[in-house]
Coordinates of C-alpha atoms and ligand atoms in Angstrom, one line a residue:
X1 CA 42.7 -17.3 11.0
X2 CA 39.0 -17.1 11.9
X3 CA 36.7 -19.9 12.2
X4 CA 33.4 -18.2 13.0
X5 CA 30.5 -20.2 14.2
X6 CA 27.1 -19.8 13.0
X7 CA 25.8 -16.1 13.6
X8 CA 22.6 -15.5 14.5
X9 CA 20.2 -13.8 12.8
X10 CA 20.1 -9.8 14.5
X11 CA 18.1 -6.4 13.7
X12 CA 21.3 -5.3 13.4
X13 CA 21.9 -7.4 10.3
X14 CA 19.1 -8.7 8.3
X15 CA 19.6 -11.3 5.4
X16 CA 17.7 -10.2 2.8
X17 CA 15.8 -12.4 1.1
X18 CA 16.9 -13.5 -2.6
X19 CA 13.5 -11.7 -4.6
X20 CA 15.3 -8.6 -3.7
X21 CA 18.1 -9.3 -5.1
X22 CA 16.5 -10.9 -7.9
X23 CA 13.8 -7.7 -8.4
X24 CA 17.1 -5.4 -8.4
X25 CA 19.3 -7.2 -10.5
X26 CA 16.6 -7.5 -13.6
X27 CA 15.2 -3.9 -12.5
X28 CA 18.6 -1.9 -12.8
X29 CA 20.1 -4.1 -15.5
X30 CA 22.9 -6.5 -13.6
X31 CA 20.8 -10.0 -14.2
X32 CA 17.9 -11.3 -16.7
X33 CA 16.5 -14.6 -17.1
X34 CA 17.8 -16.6 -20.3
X35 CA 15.4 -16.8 -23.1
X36 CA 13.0 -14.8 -21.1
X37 CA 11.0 -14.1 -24.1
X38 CA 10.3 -18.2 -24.7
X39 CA 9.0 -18.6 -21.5
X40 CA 13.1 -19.1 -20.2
X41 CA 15.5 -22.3 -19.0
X42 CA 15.7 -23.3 -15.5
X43 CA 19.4 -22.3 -13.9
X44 CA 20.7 -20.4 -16.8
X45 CA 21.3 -16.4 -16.6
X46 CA 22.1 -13.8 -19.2
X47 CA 24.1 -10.2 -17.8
X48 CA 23.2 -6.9 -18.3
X49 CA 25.1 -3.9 -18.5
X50 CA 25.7 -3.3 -15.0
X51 CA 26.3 -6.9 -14.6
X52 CA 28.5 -7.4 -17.2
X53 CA 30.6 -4.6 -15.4
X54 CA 30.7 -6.0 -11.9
X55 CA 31.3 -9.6 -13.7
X56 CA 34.4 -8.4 -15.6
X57 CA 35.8 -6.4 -12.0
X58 CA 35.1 -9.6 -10.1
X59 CA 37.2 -12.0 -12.9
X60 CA 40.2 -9.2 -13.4
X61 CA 40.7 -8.9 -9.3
X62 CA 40.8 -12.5 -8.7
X63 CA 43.1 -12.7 -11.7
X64 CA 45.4 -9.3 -10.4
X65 CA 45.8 -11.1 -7.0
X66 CA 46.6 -14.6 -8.4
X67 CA 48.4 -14.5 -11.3
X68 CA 50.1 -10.9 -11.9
X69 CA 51.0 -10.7 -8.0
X70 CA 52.3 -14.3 -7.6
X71 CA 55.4 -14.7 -9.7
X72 CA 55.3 -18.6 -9.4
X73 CA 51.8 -18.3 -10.9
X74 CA 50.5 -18.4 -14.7
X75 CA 47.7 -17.9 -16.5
X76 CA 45.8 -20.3 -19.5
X77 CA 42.3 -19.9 -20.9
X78 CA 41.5 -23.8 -22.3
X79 CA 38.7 -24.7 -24.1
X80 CA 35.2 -25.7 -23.2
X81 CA 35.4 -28.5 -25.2
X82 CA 37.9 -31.7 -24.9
X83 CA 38.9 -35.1 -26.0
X84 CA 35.9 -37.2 -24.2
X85 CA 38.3 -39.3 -22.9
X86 CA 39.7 -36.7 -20.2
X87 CA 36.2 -37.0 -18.6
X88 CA 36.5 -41.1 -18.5
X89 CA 40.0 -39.9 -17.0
X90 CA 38.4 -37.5 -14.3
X91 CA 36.3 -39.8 -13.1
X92 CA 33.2 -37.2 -14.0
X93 CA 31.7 -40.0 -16.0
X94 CA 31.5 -42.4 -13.4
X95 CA 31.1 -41.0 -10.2
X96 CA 29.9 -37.4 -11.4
X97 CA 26.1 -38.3 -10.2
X98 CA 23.2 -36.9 -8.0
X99 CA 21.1 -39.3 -6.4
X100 CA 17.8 -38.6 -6.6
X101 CA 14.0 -39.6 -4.8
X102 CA 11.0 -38.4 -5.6
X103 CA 7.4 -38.5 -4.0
X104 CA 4.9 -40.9 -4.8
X105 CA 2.5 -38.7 -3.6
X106 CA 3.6 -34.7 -4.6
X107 CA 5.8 -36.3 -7.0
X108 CA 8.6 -33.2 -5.5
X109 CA 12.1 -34.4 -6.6
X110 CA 15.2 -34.0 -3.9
X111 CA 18.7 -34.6 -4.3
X112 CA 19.6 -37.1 -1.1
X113 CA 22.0 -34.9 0.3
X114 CA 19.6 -32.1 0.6
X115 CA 17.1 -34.3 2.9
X116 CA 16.5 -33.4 6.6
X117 CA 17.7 -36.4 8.4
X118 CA 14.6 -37.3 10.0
X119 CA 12.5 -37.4 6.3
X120 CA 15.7 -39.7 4.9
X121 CA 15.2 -42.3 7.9
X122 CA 11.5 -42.1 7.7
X123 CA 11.6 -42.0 4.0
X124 CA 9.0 -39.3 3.9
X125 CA 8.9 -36.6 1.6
X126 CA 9.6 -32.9 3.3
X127 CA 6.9 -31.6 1.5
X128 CA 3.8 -33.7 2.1
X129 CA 5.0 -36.6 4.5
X130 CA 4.0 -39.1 1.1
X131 CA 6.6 -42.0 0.6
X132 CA 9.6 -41.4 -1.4
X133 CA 10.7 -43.5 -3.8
X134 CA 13.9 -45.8 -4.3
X135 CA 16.7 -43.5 -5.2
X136 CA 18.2 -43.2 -8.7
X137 CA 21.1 -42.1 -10.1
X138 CA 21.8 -38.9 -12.3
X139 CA 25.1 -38.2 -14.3
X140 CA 25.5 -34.0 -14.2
X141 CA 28.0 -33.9 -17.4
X142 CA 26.4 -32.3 -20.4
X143 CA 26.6 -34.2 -23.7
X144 CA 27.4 -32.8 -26.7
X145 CA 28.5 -34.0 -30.1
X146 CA 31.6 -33.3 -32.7
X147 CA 30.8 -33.6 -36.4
X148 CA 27.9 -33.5 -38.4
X149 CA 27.7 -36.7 -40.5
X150 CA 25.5 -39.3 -38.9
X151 CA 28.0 -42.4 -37.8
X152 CA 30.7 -40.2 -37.4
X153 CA 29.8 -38.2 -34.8
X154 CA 31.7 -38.1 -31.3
X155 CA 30.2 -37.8 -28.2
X156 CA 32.0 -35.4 -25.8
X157 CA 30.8 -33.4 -23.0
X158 CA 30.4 -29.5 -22.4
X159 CA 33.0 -30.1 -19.3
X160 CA 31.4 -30.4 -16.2
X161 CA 34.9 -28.6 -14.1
X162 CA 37.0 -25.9 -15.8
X163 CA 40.0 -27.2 -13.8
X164 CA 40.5 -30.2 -16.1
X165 CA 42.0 -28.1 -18.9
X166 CA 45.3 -26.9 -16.1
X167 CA 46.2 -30.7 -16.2
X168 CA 45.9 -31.0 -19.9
X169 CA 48.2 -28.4 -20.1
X170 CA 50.2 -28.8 -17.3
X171 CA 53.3 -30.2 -19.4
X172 CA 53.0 -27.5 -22.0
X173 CA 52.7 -24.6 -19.3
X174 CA 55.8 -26.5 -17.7
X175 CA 57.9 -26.9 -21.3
X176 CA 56.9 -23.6 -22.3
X177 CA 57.5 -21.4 -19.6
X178 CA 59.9 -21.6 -17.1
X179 CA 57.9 -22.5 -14.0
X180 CA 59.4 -24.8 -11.3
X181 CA 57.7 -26.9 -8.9
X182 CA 56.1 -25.5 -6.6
X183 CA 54.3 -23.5 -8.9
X184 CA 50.4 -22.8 -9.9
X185 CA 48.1 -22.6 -12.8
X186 CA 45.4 -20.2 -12.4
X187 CA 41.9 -20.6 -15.0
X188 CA 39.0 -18.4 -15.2
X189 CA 36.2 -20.2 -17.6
X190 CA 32.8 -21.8 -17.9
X191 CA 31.0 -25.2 -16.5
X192 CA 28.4 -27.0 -17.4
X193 CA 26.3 -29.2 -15.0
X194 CA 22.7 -31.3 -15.7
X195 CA 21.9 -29.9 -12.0
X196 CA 18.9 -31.9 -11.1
X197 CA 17.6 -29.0 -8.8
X198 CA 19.0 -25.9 -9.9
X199 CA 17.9 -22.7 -7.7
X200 CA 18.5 -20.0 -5.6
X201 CA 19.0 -17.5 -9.0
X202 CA 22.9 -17.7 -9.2
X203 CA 23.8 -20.0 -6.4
X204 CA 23.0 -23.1 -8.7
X205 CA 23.1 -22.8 -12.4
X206 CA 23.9 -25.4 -15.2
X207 CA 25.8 -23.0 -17.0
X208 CA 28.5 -21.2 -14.7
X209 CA 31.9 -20.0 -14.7
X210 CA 34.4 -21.2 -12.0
X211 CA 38.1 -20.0 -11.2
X212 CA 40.8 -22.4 -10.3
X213 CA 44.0 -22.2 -9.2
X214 CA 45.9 -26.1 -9.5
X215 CA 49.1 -25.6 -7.5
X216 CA 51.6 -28.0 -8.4
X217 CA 53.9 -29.7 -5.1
X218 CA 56.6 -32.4 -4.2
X219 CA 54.0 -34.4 -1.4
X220 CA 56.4 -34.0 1.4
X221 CA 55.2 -30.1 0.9
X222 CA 51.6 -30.9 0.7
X223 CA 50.5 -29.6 3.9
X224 CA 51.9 -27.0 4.2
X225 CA 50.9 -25.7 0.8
X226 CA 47.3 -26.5 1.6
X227 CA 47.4 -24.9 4.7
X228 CA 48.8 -21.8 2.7
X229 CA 46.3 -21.3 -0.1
X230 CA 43.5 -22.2 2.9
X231 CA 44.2 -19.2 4.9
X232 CA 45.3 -16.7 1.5
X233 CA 42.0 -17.3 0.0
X234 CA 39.9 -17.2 3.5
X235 CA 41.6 -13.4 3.9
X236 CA 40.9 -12.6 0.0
X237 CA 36.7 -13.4 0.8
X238 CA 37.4 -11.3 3.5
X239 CA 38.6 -8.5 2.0
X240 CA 35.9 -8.0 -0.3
X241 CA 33.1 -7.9 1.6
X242 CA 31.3 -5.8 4.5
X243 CA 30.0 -8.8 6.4
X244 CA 33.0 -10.2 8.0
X245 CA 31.4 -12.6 10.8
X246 CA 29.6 -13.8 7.7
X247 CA 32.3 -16.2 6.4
X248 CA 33.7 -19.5 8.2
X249 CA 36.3 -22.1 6.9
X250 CA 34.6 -25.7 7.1
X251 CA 36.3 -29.1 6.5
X252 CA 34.1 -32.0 4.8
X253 CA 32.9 -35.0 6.3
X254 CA 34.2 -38.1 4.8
X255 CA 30.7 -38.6 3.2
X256 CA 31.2 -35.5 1.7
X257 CA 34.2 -35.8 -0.1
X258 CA 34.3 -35.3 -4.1
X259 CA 35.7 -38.4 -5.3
X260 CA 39.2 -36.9 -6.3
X261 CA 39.8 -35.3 -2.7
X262 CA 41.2 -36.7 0.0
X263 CA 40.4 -33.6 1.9
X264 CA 38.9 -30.7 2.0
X265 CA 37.5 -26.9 3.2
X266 CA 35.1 -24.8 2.2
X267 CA 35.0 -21.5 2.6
X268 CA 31.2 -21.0 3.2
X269 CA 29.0 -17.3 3.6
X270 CA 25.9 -17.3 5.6
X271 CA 22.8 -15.3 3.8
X272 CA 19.1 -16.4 3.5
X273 CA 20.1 -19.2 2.4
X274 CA 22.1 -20.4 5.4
X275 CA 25.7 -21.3 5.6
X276 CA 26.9 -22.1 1.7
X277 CA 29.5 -22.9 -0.2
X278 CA 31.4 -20.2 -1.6
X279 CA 34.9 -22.1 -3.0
X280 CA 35.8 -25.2 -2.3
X281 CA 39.9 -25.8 -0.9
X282 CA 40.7 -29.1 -2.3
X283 CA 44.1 -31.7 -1.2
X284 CA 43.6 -33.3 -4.8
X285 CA 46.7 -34.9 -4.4
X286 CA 48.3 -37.6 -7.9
X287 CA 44.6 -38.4 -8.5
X288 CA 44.8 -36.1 -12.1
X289 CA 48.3 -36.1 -13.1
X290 CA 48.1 -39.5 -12.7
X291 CA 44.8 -40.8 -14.4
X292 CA 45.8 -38.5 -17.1
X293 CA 48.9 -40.3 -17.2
X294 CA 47.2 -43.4 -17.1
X295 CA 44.6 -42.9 -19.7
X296 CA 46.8 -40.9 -21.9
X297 CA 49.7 -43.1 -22.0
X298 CA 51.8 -39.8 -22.0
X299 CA 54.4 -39.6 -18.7
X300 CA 53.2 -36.5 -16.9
X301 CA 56.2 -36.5 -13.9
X302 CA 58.3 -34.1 -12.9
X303 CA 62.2 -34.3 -12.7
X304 CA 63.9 -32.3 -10.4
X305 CA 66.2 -30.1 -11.6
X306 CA 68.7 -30.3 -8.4
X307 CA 68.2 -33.6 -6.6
X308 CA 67.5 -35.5 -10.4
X309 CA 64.0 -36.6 -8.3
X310 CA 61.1 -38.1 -10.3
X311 CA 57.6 -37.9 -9.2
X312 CA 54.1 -37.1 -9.9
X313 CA 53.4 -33.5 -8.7
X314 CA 50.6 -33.6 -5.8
X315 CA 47.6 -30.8 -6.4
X316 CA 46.6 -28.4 -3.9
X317 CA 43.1 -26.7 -5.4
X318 CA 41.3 -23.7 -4.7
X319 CA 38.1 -23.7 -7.0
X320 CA 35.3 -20.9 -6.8
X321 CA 32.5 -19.7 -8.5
X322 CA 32.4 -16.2 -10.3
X323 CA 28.5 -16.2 -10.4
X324 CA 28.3 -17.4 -6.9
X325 CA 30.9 -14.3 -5.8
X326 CA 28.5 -12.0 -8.0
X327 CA 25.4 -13.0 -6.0
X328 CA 26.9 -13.3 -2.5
X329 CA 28.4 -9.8 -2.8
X330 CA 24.8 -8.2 -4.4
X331 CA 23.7 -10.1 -0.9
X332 CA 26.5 -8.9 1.5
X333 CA 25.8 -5.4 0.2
X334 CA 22.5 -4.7 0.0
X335 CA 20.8 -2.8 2.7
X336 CA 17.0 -1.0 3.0
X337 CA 18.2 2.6 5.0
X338 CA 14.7 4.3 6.9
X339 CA 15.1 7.8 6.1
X340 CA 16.1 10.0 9.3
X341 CA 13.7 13.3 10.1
X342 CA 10.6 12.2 8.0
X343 CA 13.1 12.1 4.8
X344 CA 13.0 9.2 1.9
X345 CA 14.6 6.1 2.7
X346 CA 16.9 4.4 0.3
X347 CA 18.1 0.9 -0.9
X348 CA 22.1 0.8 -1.2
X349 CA 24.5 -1.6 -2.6
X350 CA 27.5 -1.2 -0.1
X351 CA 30.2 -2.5 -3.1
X352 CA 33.5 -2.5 -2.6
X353 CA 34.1 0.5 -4.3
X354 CA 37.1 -1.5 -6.6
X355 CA 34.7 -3.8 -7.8
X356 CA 31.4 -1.8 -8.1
X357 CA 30.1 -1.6 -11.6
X358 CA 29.9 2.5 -12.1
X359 CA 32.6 4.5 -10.2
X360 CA 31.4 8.0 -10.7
X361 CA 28.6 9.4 -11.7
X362 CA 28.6 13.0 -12.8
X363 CA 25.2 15.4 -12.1
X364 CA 24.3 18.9 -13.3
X365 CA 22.6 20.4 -10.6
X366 CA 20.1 21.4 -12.9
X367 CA 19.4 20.5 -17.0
X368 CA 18.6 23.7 -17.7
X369 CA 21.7 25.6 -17.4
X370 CA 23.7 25.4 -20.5
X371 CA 26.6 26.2 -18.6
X372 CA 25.9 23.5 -16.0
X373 CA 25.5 21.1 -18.6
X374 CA 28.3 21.7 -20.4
X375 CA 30.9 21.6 -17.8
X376 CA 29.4 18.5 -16.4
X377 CA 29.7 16.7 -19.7
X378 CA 33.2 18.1 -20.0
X379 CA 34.5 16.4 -16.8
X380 CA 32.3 13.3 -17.5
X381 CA 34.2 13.0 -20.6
X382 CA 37.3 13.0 -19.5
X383 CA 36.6 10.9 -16.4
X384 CA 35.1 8.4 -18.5
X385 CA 38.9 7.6 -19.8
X386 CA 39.6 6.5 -16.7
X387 CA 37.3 4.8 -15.0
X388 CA 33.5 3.7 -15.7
X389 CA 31.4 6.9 -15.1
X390 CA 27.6 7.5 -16.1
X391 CA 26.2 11.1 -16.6
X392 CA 22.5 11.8 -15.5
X393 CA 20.6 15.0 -15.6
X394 CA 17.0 13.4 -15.1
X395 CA 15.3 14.2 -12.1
X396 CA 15.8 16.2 -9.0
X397 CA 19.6 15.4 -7.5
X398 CA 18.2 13.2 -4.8
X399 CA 16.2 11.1 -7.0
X400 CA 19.7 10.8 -9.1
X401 CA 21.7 10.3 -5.5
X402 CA 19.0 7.3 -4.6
X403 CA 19.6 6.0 -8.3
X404 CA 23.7 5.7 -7.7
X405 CA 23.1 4.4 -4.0
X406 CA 20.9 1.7 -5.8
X407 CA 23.3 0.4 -8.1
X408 CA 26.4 0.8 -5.6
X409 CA 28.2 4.0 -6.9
X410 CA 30.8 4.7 -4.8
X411 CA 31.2 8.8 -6.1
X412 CA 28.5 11.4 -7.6
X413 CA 29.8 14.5 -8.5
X414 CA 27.8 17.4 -8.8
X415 CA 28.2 20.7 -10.6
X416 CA 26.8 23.5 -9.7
X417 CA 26.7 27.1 -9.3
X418 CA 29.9 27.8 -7.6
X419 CA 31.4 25.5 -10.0
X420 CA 31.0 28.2 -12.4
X421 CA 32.8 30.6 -10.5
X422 CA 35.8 29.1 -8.3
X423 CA 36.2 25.2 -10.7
X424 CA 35.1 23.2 -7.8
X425 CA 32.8 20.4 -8.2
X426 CA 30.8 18.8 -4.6
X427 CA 31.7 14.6 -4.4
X428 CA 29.3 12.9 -2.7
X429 CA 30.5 9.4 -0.6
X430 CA 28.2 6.5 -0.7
X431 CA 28.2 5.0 2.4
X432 CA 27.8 8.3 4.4
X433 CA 26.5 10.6 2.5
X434 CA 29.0 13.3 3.2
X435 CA 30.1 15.7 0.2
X436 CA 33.6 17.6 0.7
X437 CA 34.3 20.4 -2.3
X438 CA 37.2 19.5 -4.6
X439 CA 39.1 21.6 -7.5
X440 CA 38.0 19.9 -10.5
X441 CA 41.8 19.8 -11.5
X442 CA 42.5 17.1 -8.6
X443 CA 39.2 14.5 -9.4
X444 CA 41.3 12.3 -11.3
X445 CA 43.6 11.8 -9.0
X446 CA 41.2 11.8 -5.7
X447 CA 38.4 9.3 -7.6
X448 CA 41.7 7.0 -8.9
X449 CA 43.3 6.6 -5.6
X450 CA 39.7 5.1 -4.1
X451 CA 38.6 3.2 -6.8
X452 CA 41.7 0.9 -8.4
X453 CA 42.8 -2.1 -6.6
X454 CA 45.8 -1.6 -4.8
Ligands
GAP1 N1 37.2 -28.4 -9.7 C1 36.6 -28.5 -8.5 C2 35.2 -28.2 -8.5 O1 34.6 -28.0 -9.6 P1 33.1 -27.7 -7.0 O2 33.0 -27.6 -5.5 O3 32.2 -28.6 -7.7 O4 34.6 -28.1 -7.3 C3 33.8 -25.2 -7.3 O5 32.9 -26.3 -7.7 C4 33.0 -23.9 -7.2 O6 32.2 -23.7 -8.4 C5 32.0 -23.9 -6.1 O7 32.6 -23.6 -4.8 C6 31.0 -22.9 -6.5 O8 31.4 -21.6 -6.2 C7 31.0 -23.0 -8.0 N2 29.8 -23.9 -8.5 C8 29.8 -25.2 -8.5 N3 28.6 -25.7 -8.9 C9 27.9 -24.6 -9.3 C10 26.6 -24.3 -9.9 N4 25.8 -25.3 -10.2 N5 26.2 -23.0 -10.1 C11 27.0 -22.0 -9.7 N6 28.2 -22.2 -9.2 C12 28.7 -23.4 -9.0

């Protein structure tokens, strides 16, 4: 595997700053403020229609390659809500905190663990050089209440991981199915966080939605299953984006440890905003099957159904984000071509063309043509069965070329004149711009074979 070390910055390959991304997204429909209209909340998104689209490839891939190709892997969907208690459980109560200082001076707040050494020793605030004040505590979980009569109200929380849910049902999934240790739980749903300093449009959010997998071991086989699901979700980063040197394996520091890991990786991407978490690989060992245990009062051990052996199941983790993938991809594929020759430039989303939003896009070569028009709609609307096409007839081709490019659609097929004579159609690549001719008999088949995951 790969451990790359920080990459330079080259001509070669520009980060692109985060307003583009942000201009984009609202622009072509993938990403709007929340509440826009009331002036908005701070780290909390709404998806468009492209961005519903890319959302739902991003969530069904992650769930092909982990739960429909693993046969000792299943699936659950828990709810956002839960008994308060498994929070008190998790620990999230207690230790689930930010500290905190903020300027006397600018009155700026920073999270600690965001502070350049040098201002934390000095205690001096990055943004004016005023004195910060003595750190404070802040609990992230989002409180929320059951019931409506005054008295009788519980306090719960909105849960602050999706993961907890796999333990809840760890003993159903085991009674219910027939899964055998080692096996996994894979769960794709929403968090909530208070973040104190939410930012960077989807990197930090208060509401999110995370994927788990909680893979359940016998601890003599800890290692080696952590080493596993290490490497196997390194290679699946890899594979879905263009920037490969971009991505780097990193262990935490023992100060950086979450206070249910004993250790762990992250797999980080470098953009604008430096070298960032993307999912965090986590040796969670008997901390949750155990508290649960504890705090429940139910047993939650496993007995081996050979060797009679009884034990709590160690956890190996791997936990991303869905909106973080979302962003770091629009960042990994987004590239400002000059024009060659005196020619317009354009602005490309370099997708993978399995997860891009719109696969085809059909085109009349002009609007006027009946004929044209009607043929065009006629294999739109038969593609459109298959895949996620668009049909567009406004503007000259290239200005309906530039439009796909924007928005990251791998095909555009255009019918023209000759289509009217010998029933072949022009598809236009993406990435390079070349066209090849193609009976519109074999499109299905051609646009299938490039666009499903495989
Ligand atoms: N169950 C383990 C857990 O929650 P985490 O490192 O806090 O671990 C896992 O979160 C992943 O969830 C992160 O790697 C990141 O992709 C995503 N994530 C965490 N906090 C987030 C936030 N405030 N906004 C967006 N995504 C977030």
């Amino acid at each position: 595997m790969t451990q790359t070390e920080n990459v330079p910055m080259t001509k070669e390959t520009p980060f692109v700053p985060i307003e583009k991304i942000v201009s984009l997204a609202k622009r072509r429909g993938f990403v709007y403020p929340n509440s826009e209209i009331y002036g908005g909340v701070s780290g909390i998104y709404d998806f468009g229609p492209l961005g519903v689209e890319l959302r739902n490839n991003i969530r069904r891939y992650w769930w092909w390659s982990m739960v429909q190709l693993n046969d000792n892997i299943v699936g659950i969907e828990g709810a956002i809500i839960t008994h308060p208690r498994v929070w008190e459980a998790s620990g999230h109560v207690e230790n689930f905190v930010d500290r905190l200082v903020d300027c006397k001076n600018c009155k700026r707040r920073f999270r600690i663990d965001h502070l350049p050494e040098e201002n934390l020793l000095q205690n001096r605030c990055p943004n004016c050089g005023g004195e910060l004040m003595e750190p404070r505590k802040f609990n992230l979980m989002m409180e929320t209440y059951i019931g409506v009569v005054e008295g009788e109200r519980m306090k719960t929380y909105l849960r602050g991981e999706a993961c907890q849910n796999i333990y809840l049902d760890y003993d159903n999934v085991l009674k219910s199915s027939r899964m055998q240790i080692p096996f996994g739980i894979c769960q794709i749903g929403k968090a909530f966080r208070n973040e104190v300093t939410p930012g960077n449009f989807l990197f930090r959010q208060r509401e999110f939605e995370q994927w788990d997998l909680q893979f359940f071991v016998h601890p003599s086989e800890m290692q080696k299953w952590f080493d596993y699901w290490k490497e196997r979700r390194f290679e699946w980063y890899r594979g879905i984006i263009t920037h490969k040197d971009r991505l780097r394996l990193r262990a935490h520091g023992p100060e950086e440890l979450a206070h249910y890991a004993k250790q762990a990786f992250d797999i980080e991407y470098q953009s604008i905003l430096g070298w960032q978490e993307w999912e965090g690989i986590h040796w969670r060992q008997d901390w949750d099957l155990s508290r649960h245990s504890q705090f429940s009062g139910q047993d939650l051990s496993y007995t081996d159904t050979v060797t009679k052996e009884r034990f709590i199941p160690w956890i190996v983790e791997t936990s991303g984000g869905v909106d973080r993938t979302f962003l770091n991809l629009l960042l990994d594929a987004y590239e400002e071509e000059p024009g060659e020759d005196g020619k317009e430039g354009r602005t490309v989303l370099h997708l993978n063309p399995m997860l891009a939003p719109v696969k085809v896009a059909v085109l009349p070569l002009q609007k006027n043509k009946e004929e044209l028009v009607s043929t065009a709609k006629d294999i739109y609307n038969r593609l459109k069965r298959l895949m996620v096409a668009q049909y567009d007839d406004v503007a000259n081709i290239g200005r309906r070329y530039r439009r796909q490019d924007e928005i990251g659609t791998p095909y555009c097929v255009t019918v023209d004149f000759d289509t009217l004579q010998d029933s072949t159609v022009t598809v236009r690549e993406r990435d390079t711009m070349s066209q090849i001719r193609l009976p519109i008999s074999e499109l299905p088949a051609y646009l299938l074979e490039r666009v499903i995951w495989h």
